[in-house]
Amino acid sequence: MAIGGSSRRNDESGIRFSRTFTVALFLVSIVLIAFDRPQARSPALASLRAGIMDLSAPLLDLAAAPVRGISNIGPYWRNQARLAEENAELRQRLNETRYWRDLALQLRDQREVYEQALNVESPATQNRIGAWTLGDPDGPFVQSRLIGAGTRQGVDPGDPVLNVYGLIGRVVETGRVSSRVLLLTDLNSRIPVMADRSNARAVMVGDNSEYPRLDFLTRNADLEDGDRIVTSGDDGIMPRGLPVGQAQRDRQGRWRIRLYSDQAPVDFVWVFPFEPISAPETGADGSDEQLLTDEAAGDTGPEQPATDGAETSAGGEP
Amino acid sequence: MRPPIDTRPPYGLMVWAVLSLILALAFYAAPLRIANGPDLMPMLPLMTLFIWSTVRPRFIPPIVIFVIGILNDVLTGGVLGVWALAYLVSLTIARSRDEDGPTREFGPVWIRFLVVLAIAIPVAWSAGSLAIGQPAPVRPLLIEGVASALMFPLLAFVFIRRRNLRGTFGS
C-alpha cells in the first residue's frame, strides 16, 4: 500500500543533526536514569517532576473529561434493567446501615470521652481531600496515578489514598495542585497489614500483578481465605484499619490480596491527611531522645559521648 | 488551487507539530480507559515523533526527542531518562537510514516504524529494569508495542496522506 505515489524528494532530504549533541543527550539520559532511581531519587529532580506534573495537570484533566462522560453512559444503560432490584436491595441495606451509623456515632462519642480523659489527640479526626485522577498509564516500571490535589489542598507525601471501596496506595510526590500516588500493586509498595479477624500481621508487597503478596507472615499465622485485610498502622506511616482487601491463596499456595479498590475504576479518590505518630526517639522537641541517649551514656560511663555509648553497647563490648 | 505546503512559511506547521506532540503526551497519560477495560493505549508520543521525523525531520531535532521522552517519563511516573533514552536510540538508528532522504511509501514507513518499536522497547525495558533494580514486567510493554504497530497505519494515513494530497509527497 503506497501512501505517496512518487519517490520524489522534498527539500528536507539529507538533514543532519549534530552527532556530538546527540551523544551528549544520550549521556544526560543515562545520568538521569542513574540519579532518579526510585531507591535514590534526588530532591532536585523530585521538584522538577512536581513542577511538570502541575503544569500538565489541567491538560490531562481536559483530555480525560470526555472519556469520563462516555464511561458513565455504558454502566447507566446496562444497569437500567437492574435498577428496581438494586433499589430494593439498597433500601434494605440503608436500614441496616442506620443501625451501624448509630453504633458508630455512639462509639465516637465514647472515644472522645476517653481521649479527653487521657489527653490524646487522634489523627483519625482529620478531613479527607477529594481528587480526580488525572493520569493512569499502567507503565511497566511504575504503577502510579496522577491526582488533581496537591500541597495547596493539604496533601503530603505518605498520605493514604482510597477510592469508595478501599485503599489504592499512598502519595509519593506532591506538586502544588497535583500529586503522584504509588499504587499498592507497584513493585516498590510495602504496606504493613493485618487480618481483621485474627490480627495476624504481614507486609503487603506489590509485584506489579493485580494481587499483591502477603510477606513476612508469622509461621502459625491465623489466616483464612476471605479474611478481611486492613492496614495495621505498624509503620506509623499509615493509620490503622483502612480497608485493603480479602486474603486468598494463589495456585502456588502463597497468600495474596484481592484488593477492594479493584471493584471500581480509580477515577475519583480521597486522600486522608495523616500525621504519623512519631516514635519517642524522634520526638520533635528532642526531650525523649535526650532521655534515651542519656541512659545509653549512663551505661558506658559519663565521660563518653552518648552516641559512642550506644554503639559500644550494640557492639557487645564487655 | 492551494499552493504546495513547502512554499509557505512553516510556522503553522511547526505549531501543529508542537500541538500534536503535546496532545499525544496528554492522551497517552490521561485516564482514557473506559469502564475498567484493558489498557490498549499505543505509544502515541513515539508514533507522533516518528511521523514528524519522517515528514518533517527538521522539526524533530534530538533535543525535541529528548524533551518528549522526559515529559513521557514524568507523566507516566517512571524513572527520568528511560523513555528519553529509548526514543533517542531508536529514532537515531532509524534516521541513520535516511541518508537518501525520508521514505514516502507507506510500506517502508511502516516497516521502519516496526524497527523503531523493536529497538525502543528493549532499550526502555533494559534501562527501566536497571533503574528499578529488578526485571520489569514485559507484558505491558508488549501490549503497548502491538497496539502501536497495529494503530500506526491509521495515524500515518491521516498525517502522511494529508501531506501527500497537498502535493508534498506526490507529484
PDB file of C-alpha atoms in Angstrom, chain B residues 44-124:
ATOM      1  CA  LEU B  44       1.385   7.892  20.925  1.00  0.00           C
ATOM      2  CA  PRO B  45       4.430  10.093  21.672  1.00  0.00           C
ATOM      3  CA  LEU B  46       6.767   7.729  19.824  1.00  0.00           C
ATOM      4  CA  MET B  47       4.341   7.390  16.915  1.00  0.00           C
ATOM      5  CA  THR B  48       3.973  11.159  16.604  1.00  0.00           C
ATOM      6  CA  LEU B  49       7.724  11.738  16.898  1.00  0.00           C
ATOM      7  CA  PHE B  50       8.362   9.120  14.236  1.00  0.00           C
ATOM      8  CA  ILE B  51       5.782  10.509  11.832  1.00  0.00           C
ATOM      9  CA  TRP B  52       7.027  14.059  12.176  1.00  0.00           C
ATOM     10  CA  SER B  53      10.625  12.978  11.800  1.00  0.00           C
ATOM     11  CA  THR B  54       9.537  11.200   8.605  1.00  0.00           C
ATOM     12  CA  VAL B  55       7.566  14.047   7.069  1.00  0.00           C
ATOM     13  CA  ARG B  56       9.488  16.982   8.567  1.00  0.00           C
ATOM     14  CA  PRO B  57      12.808  15.849  10.053  1.00  0.00           C
ATOM     15  CA  ARG B  58      13.773  19.495  10.560  1.00  0.00           C
ATOM     16  CA  PHE B  59      11.070  19.853  13.246  1.00  0.00           C
ATOM     17  CA  ILE B  60      12.344  16.925  15.294  1.00  0.00           C
ATOM     18  CA  PRO B  61      15.960  17.533  16.288  1.00  0.00           C
ATOM     19  CA  PRO B  62      17.412  15.299  19.047  1.00  0.00           C
ATOM     20  CA  ILE B  63      16.611  17.840  21.757  1.00  0.00           C
ATOM     21  CA  VAL B  64      12.900  17.622  20.921  1.00  0.00           C
ATOM     22  CA  ILE B  65      13.057  13.824  21.115  1.00  0.00           C
ATOM     23  CA  PHE B  66      14.830  14.119  24.469  1.00  0.00           C
ATOM     24  CA  VAL B  67      12.307  16.589  25.893  1.00  0.00           C
ATOM     25  CA  ILE B  68       9.329  14.495  24.761  1.00  0.00           C
ATOM     26  CA  GLY B  69      10.974  11.433  26.331  1.00  0.00           C
ATOM     27  CA  ILE B  70      11.497  13.270  29.624  1.00  0.00           C
ATOM     28  CA  LEU B  71       7.900  14.526  29.636  1.00  0.00           C
ATOM     29  CA  ASN B  72       6.740  10.988  28.907  1.00  0.00           C
ATOM     30  CA  ASP B  73       8.739   9.756  31.909  1.00  0.00           C
ATOM     31  CA  VAL B  74       7.324  12.407  34.223  1.00  0.00           C
ATOM     32  CA  LEU B  75       3.718  11.966  33.152  1.00  0.00           C
ATOM     33  CA  THR B  76       3.855   8.194  33.456  1.00  0.00           C
ATOM     34  CA  GLY B  77       5.620   8.400  36.820  1.00  0.00           C
ATOM     35  CA  GLY B  78       8.595   6.443  35.524  1.00  0.00           C
ATOM     36  CA  VAL B  79      12.288   6.971  36.063  1.00  0.00           C
ATOM     37  CA  LEU B  80      13.550  10.120  34.344  1.00  0.00           C
ATOM     38  CA  GLY B  81      15.590   9.334  31.248  1.00  0.00           C
ATOM     39  CA  VAL B  82      14.214   5.870  30.422  1.00  0.00           C
ATOM     40  CA  TRP B  83      11.920   6.864  27.573  1.00  0.00           C
ATOM     41  CA  ALA B  84      14.200   9.736  26.595  1.00  0.00           C
ATOM     42  CA  LEU B  85      16.989   7.216  26.032  1.00  0.00           C
ATOM     43  CA  ALA B  86      14.715   4.730  24.258  1.00  0.00           C
ATOM     44  CA  TYR B  87      13.328   7.381  21.897  1.00  0.00           C
ATOM     45  CA  LEU B  88      16.763   8.835  21.203  1.00  0.00           C
ATOM     46  CA  VAL B  89      18.348   5.465  20.456  1.00  0.00           C
ATOM     47  CA  SER B  90      15.529   4.128  18.284  1.00  0.00           C
ATOM     48  CA  LEU B  91      14.879   7.301  16.283  1.00  0.00           C
ATOM     49  CA  THR B  92      18.594   7.984  15.797  1.00  0.00           C
ATOM     50  CA  ILE B  93      19.085   4.496  14.397  1.00  0.00           C
ATOM     51  CA  ALA B  94      16.018   4.914  12.204  1.00  0.00           C
ATOM     52  CA  ARG B  95      17.356   8.206  10.919  1.00  0.00           C
ATOM     53  CA  SER B  96      20.724   6.762  10.089  1.00  0.00           C
ATOM     54  CA  ARG B  97      18.868   5.028   7.238  1.00  0.00           C
ATOM     55  CA  ASP B  98      17.599   8.387   5.983  1.00  0.00           C
ATOM     56  CA  GLU B  99      20.755   9.406   4.190  1.00  0.00           C
ATOM     57  CA  ASP B 100      18.973   9.405   0.867  1.00  0.00           C
ATOM     58  CA  GLY B 101      16.028  11.358   2.197  1.00  0.00           C
ATOM     59  CA  PRO B 102      12.899  10.246   4.034  1.00  0.00           C
ATOM     60  CA  THR B 103      10.809   7.378   2.694  1.00  0.00           C
ATOM     61  CA  ARG B 104       7.484   8.252   1.183  1.00  0.00           C
ATOM     62  CA  GLU B 105       5.970   4.855   0.517  1.00  0.00           C
ATOM     63  CA  PHE B 106       3.684   3.604   3.251  1.00  0.00           C
ATOM     64  CA  GLY B 107       5.050   0.053   3.338  1.00  0.00           C
ATOM     65  CA  PRO B 108       8.664   1.020   4.083  1.00  0.00           C
ATOM     66  CA  VAL B 109       7.460   3.684   6.550  1.00  0.00           C
ATOM     67  CA  TRP B 110       5.514   1.072   8.486  1.00  0.00           C
ATOM     68  CA  ILE B 111       8.417  -1.376   8.427  1.00  0.00           C
ATOM     69  CA  ARG B 112      10.739   1.355   9.630  1.00  0.00           C
ATOM     70  CA  PHE B 113       8.339   2.127  12.459  1.00  0.00           C
ATOM     71  CA  LEU B 114       8.273  -1.552  13.427  1.00  0.00           C
ATOM     72  CA  VAL B 115      12.082  -1.431  13.561  1.00  0.00           C
ATOM     73  CA  VAL B 116      11.892   1.678  15.762  1.00  0.00           C
ATOM     74  CA  LEU B 117       9.488  -0.159  18.068  1.00  0.00           C
ATOM     75  CA  ALA B 118      11.713  -3.227  18.104  1.00  0.00           C
ATOM     76  CA  ILE B 119      14.606  -1.050  19.272  1.00  0.00           C
ATOM     77  CA  ALA B 120      12.726   1.282  21.638  1.00  0.00           C
ATOM     78  CA  ILE B 121      11.009  -1.470  23.639  1.00  0.00           C
ATOM     79  CA  PRO B 122      14.119  -3.475  24.615  1.00  0.00           C
ATOM     80  CA  VAL B 123      16.064  -0.273  25.344  1.00  0.00           C
ATOM     81  CA  ALA B 124      13.283   1.046  27.580  1.00  0.00           C
TER      82      ALA B 124
END
